[in-house]
Tab-separated table of C-alpha atoms in Angstrom:
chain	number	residue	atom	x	y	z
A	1	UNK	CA	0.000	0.000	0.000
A	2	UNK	CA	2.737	2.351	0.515
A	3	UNK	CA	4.089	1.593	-2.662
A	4	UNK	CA	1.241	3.104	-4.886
A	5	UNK	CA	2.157	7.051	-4.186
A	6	UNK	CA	5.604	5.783	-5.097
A	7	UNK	CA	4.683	4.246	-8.314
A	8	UNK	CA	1.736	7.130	-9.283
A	9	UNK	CA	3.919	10.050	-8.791
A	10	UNK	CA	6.369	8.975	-11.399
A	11	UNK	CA	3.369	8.412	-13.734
A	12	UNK	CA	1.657	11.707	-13.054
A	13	UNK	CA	4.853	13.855	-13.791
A	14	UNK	CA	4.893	11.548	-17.288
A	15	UNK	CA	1.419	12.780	-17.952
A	16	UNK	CA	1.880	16.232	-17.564
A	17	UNK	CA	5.435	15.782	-19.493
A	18	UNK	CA	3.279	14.279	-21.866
A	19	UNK	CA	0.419	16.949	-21.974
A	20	UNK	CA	2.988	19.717	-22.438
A	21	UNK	CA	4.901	18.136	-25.013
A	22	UNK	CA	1.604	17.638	-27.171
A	23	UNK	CA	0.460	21.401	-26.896
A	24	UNK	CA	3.898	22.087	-28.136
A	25	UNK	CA	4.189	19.420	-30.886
A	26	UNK	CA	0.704	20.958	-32.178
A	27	UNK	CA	-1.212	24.335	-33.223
A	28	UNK	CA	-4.673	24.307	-34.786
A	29	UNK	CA	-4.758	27.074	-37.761
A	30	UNK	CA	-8.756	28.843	-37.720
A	31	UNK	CA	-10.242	29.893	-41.137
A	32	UNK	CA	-8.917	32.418	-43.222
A	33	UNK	CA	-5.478	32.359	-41.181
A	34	UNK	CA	-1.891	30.810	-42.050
A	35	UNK	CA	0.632	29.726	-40.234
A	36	UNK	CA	4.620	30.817	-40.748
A	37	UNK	CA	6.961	28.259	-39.556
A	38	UNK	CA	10.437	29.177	-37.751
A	39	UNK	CA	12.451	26.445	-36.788
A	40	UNK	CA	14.747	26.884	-33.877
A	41	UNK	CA	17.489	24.607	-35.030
A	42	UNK	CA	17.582	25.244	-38.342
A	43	UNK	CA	17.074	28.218	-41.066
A	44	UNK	CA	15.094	30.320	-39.049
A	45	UNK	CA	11.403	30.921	-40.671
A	46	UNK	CA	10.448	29.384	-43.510
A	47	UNK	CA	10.315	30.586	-47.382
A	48	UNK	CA	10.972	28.045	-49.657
A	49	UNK	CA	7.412	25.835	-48.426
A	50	UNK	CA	4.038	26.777	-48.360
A	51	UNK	CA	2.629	28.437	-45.301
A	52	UNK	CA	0.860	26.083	-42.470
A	53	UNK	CA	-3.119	25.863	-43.941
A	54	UNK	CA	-6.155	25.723	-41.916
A	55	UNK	CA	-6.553	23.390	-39.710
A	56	UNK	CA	-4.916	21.067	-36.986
A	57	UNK	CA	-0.912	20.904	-37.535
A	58	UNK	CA	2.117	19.068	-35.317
A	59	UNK	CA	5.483	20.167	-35.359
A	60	UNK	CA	8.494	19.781	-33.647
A	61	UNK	CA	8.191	21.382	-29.590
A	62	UNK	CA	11.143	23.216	-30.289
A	63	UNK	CA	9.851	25.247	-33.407
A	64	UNK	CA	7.333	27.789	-33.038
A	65	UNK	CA	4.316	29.346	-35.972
A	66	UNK	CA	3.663	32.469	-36.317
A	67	UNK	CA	-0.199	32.821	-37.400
A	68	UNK	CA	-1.577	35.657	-40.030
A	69	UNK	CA	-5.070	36.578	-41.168
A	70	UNK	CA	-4.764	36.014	-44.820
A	71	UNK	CA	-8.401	37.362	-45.763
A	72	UNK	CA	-9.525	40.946	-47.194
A	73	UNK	CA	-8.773	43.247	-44.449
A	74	UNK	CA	-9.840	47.025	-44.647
A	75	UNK	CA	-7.147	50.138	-43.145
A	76	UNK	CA	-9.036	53.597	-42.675
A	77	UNK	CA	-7.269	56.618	-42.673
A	78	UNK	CA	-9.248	59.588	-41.004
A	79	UNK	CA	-8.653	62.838	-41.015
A	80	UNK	CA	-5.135	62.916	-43.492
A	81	UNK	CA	-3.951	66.338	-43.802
A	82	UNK	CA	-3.073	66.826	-47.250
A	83	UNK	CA	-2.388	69.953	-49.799
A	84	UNK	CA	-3.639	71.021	-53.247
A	85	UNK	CA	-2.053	72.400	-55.857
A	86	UNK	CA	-2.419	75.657	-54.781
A	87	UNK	CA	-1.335	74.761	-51.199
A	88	UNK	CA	-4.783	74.795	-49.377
A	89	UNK	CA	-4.975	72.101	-46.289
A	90	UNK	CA	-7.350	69.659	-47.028
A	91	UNK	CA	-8.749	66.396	-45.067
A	92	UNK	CA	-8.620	63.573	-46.383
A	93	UNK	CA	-10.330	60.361	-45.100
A	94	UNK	CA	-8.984	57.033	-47.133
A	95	UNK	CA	-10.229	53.246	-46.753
A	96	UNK	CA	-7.619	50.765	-48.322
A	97	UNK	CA	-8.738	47.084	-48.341
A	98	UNK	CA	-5.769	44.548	-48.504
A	99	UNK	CA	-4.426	41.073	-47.714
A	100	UNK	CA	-1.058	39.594	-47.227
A	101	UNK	CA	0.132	37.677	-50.439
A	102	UNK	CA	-0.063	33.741	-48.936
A	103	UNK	CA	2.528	32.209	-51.222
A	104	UNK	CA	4.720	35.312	-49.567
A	105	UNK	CA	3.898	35.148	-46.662
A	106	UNK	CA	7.231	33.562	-45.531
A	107	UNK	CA	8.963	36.587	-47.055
A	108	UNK	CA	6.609	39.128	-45.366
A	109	UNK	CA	7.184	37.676	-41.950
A	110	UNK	CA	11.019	37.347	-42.894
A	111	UNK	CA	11.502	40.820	-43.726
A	112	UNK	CA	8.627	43.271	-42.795
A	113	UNK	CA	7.002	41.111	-39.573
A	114	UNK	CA	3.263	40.911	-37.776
A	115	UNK	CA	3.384	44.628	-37.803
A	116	UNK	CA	3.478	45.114	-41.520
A	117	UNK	CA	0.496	47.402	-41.792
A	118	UNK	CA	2.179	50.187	-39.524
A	119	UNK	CA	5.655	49.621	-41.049
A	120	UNK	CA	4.472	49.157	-45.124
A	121	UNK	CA	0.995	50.250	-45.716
A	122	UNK	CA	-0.047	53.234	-43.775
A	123	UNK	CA	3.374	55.284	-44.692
A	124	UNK	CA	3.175	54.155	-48.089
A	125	UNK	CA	-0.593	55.540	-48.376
A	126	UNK	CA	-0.047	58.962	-46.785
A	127	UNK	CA	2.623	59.495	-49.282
A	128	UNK	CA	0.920	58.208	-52.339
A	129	UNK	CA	-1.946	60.381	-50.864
A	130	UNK	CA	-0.720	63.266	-50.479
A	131	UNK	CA	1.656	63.210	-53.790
A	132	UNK	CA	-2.178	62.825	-55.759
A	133	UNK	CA	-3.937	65.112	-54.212
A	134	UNK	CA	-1.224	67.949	-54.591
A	135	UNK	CA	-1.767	67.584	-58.317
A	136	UNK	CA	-5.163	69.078	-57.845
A	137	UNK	CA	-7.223	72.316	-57.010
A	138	UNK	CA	-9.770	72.245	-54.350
A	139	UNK	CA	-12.257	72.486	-56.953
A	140	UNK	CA	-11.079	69.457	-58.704
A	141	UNK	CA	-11.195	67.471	-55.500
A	142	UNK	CA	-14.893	68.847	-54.799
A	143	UNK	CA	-16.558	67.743	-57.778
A	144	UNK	CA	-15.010	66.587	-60.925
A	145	UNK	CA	-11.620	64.524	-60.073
A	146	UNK	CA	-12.955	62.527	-57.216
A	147	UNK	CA	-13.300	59.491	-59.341
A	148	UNK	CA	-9.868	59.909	-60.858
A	149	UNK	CA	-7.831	61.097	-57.632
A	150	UNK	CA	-9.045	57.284	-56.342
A	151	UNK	CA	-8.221	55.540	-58.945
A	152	UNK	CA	-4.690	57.318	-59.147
A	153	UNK	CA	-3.982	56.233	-55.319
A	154	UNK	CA	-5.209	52.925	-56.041
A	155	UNK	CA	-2.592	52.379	-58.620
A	156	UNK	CA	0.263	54.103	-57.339
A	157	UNK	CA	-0.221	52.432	-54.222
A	158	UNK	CA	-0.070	48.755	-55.713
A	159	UNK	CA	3.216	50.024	-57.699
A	160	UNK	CA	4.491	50.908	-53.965
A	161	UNK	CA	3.831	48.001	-52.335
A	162	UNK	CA	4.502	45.520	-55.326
A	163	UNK	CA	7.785	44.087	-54.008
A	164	UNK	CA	6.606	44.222	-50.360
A	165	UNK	CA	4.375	41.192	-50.062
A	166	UNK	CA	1.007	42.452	-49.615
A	167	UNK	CA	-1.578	42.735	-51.996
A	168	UNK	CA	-3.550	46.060	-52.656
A	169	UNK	CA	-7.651	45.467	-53.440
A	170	UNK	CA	-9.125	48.677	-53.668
A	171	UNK	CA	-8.590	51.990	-52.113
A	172	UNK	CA	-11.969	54.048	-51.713
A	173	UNK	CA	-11.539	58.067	-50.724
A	174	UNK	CA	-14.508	58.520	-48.515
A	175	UNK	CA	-14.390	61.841	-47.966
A	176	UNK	CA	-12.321	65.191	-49.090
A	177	UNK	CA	-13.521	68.024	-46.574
A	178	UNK	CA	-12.061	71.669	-48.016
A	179	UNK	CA	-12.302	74.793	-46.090
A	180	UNK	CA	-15.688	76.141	-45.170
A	181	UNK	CA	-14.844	79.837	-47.493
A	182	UNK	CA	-13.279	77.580	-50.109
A	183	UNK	CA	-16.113	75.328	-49.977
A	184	UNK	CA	-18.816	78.116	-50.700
A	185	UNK	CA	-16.879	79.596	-52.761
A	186	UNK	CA	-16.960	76.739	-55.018
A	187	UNK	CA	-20.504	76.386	-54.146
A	188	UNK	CA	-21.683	79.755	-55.235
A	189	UNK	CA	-19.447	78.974	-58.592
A	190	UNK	CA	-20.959	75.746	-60.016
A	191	UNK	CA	-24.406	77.265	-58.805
A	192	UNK	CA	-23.477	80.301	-61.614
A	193	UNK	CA	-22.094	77.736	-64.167
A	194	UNK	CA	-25.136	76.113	-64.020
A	195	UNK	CA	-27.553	78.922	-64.440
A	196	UNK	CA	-25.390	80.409	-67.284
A	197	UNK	CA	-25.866	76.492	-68.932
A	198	UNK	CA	-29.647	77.002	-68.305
A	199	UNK	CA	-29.504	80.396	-70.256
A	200	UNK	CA	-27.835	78.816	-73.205
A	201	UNK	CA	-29.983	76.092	-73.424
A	202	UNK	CA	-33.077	78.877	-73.287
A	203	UNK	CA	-31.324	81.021	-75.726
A	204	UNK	CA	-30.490	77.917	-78.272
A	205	UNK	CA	-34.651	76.952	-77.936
A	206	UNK	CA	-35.429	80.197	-78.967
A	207	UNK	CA	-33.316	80.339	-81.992
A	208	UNK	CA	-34.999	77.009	-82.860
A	209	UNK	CA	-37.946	78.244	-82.847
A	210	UNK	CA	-37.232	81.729	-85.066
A	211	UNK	CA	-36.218	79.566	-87.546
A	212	UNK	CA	-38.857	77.080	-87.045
A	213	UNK	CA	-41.559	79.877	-87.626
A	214	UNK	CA	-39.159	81.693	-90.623
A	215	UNK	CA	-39.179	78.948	-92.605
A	216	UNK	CA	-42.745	77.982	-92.152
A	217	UNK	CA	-43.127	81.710	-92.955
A	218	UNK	CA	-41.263	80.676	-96.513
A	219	UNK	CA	-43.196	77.783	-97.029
A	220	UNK	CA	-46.663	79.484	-96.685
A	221	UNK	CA	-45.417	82.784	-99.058
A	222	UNK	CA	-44.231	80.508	-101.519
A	223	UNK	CA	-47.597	78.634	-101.370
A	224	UNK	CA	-48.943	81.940	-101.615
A	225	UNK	CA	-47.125	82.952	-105.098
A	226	UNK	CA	-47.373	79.411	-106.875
A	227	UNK	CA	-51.451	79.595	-105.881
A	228	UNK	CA	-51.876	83.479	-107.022
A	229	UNK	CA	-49.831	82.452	-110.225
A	230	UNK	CA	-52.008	79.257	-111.348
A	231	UNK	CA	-55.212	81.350	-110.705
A	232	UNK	CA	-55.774	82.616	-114.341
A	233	UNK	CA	-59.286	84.188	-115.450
A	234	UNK	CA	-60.390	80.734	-117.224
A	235	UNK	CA	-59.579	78.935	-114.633
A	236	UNK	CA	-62.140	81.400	-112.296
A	237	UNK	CA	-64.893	81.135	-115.265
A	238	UNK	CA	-64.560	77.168	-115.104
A	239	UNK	CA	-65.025	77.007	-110.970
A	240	UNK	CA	-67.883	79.469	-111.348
A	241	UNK	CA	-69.434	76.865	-113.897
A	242	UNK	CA	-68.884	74.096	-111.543
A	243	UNK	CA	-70.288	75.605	-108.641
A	244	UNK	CA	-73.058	76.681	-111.178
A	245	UNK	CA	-73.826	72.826	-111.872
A	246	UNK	CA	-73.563	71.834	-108.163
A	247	UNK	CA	-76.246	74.534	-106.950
A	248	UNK	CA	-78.593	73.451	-109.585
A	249	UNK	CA	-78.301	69.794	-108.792
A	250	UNK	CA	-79.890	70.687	-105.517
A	251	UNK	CA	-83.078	69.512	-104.468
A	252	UNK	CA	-84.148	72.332	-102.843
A	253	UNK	CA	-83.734	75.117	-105.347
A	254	UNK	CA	-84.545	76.312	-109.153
A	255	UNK	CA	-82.295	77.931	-111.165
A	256	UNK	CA	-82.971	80.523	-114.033
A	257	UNK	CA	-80.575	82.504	-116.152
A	258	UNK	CA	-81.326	86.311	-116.615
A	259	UNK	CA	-78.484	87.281	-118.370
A	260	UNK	CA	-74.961	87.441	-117.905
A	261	UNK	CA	-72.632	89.614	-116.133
A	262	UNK	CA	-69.573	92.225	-117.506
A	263	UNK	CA	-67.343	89.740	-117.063
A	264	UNK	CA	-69.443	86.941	-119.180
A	265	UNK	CA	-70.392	84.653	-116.215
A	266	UNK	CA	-74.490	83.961	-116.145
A	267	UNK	CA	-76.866	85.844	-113.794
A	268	UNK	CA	-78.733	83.232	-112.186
A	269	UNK	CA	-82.078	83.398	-110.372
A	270	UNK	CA	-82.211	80.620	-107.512
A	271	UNK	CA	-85.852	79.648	-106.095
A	272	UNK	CA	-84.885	77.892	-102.420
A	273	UNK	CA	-88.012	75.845	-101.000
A	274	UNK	CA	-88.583	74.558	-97.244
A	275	UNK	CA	-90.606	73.776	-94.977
A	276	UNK	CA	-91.163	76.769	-93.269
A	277	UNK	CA	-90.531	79.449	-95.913
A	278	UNK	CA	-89.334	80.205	-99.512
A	279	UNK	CA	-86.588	82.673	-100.480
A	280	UNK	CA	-85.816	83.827	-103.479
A	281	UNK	CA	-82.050	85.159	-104.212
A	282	UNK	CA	-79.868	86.205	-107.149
A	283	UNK	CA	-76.112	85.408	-107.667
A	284	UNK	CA	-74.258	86.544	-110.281
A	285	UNK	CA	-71.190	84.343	-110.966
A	286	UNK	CA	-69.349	87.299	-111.653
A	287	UNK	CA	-69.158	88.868	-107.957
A	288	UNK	CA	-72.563	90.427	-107.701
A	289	UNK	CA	-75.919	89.711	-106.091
């Protein structure tokens, strides 16, 4: 009996021996991470094999893994003081979305470390920053170049960071806040540019319509000439004929000829009947009743 603390001391230091030698031999790698191997007794960390992948790992006691979030990641940058063209102080506030390269990642660790984001990216984006926006007026920055000034840190900023290991996704300038006299300055500006557009446009519809109305104008004058030009005397004597025929044709009436007119034409008589009374009435083809 007083054997057994003997014996089950010995095997309870083995276990916790044991127990300690497993959470060293091992490391469990969560999603979207990767692990970066250094190996005390040899090269140091690891470059020339993939990084560790997700999920459950062992490894020598003696060597230790670094672990890195390898998904998209987003930096903000608040408040960056920058200047334009002209040399006005303007705020700039910058979101960059990135990720560690994974095949790199050996390299990154090697040479730049878990801090990479304050050594690398953030100086390299205040620069690239603030060399775009100084190509710029305030103006520009308000309302026309926002678009562009992005797009120009966005590349420039994946040329800077090329050889550095990490990979550049988008950069998105959230806001650009000017002064507050610059601002309504501007303000009052684009309000005038816009107006004067408006007057243009006004002044163009008006044109449009002179001419619209000159050339119907034309069109009716011309009508005018061609019409007074085909009217010729026989042409007068042979509608007075045929309105002659159509009023005699008429149920209601009687015609009789008295005569004829200076100009030839035939004085008619026309006898109307109705209902409720008759008139009698002259017309003379030539003008006259």
């Amino acid at each position: 009996m007083q054997k057994l603390p003997k014996i089950g001391l010995p095997i309870i230091l083995l276990a916790f021996i044991l127990i300690i030698f497993i959470s060293k031999a091992s490391i469990n790698i969560g999603y979207g991470e990767a692990g970066v191997l250094f190996r005390t007794f040899g090269n140091g960390v690891v470059v020339d094999e993939p990084p560790l992948s997700e999920g459950f790992h062992i490894i020598a006691p003696w060597n230790t893994v670094y672990v890195y979030n390898v998904k998209q990641q987003e930096f903000f940058e608040g408040n960056m003081s920058v200047l334009s063209s002209n040399g006005l102080d303007i705020s700039l506030d910058v979101s960059v979305l990135y990720q560690p390269k994974y095949d790199e990642l050996g390299y990154l660790h090697k040479t730049k470390g878990e801090n990479y984001v304050n050594i690398v990216l953030i100086p390299q984006i205040r620069a690239v920053a603030r060399s775009v926006v100084g190509r710029y007026t305030p103006e520009q920055l308000y309302s026309t170049k926002r678009d562009a000034i992005q797009n120009e840190i966005f590349e420039e900023t994946v040329k800077a960071v090329e050889d550095q290991h990490i990979q550049i996704n988008a950069v998105l300038v959230r806001d650009v806040t000017l002064p507050g006299s610059i601002k309504a300055a501007i303000e009052r500006k684009l309000s005038q540019e816009q107006e004067a557009l408006e007057y243009e446009f006004r002044l163009e519809k008006a044109k449009q319509e002179a001419e619209r109305q000159r050339i119907d104008a034309e069109g009716k004058a011309r009508a005018n000439r061609i019409l007074s030009a085909s009217l010729t005397d026989k042409i007068l004597k042979e509608k007075g004929i045929e309105a002659t025929i159509r009023l005699s044709e008429s149920p209601n009436a009687k015609v009789i000829v008295i005569g004829s007119g200076e100009d030839g034409m035939p004085i008619i008589c026309l006898l109307y009947t109705s209902d409720a009374a008759d008139e009698e009435d002259s017309v003379d083809l030539g003008g006259r009743r």
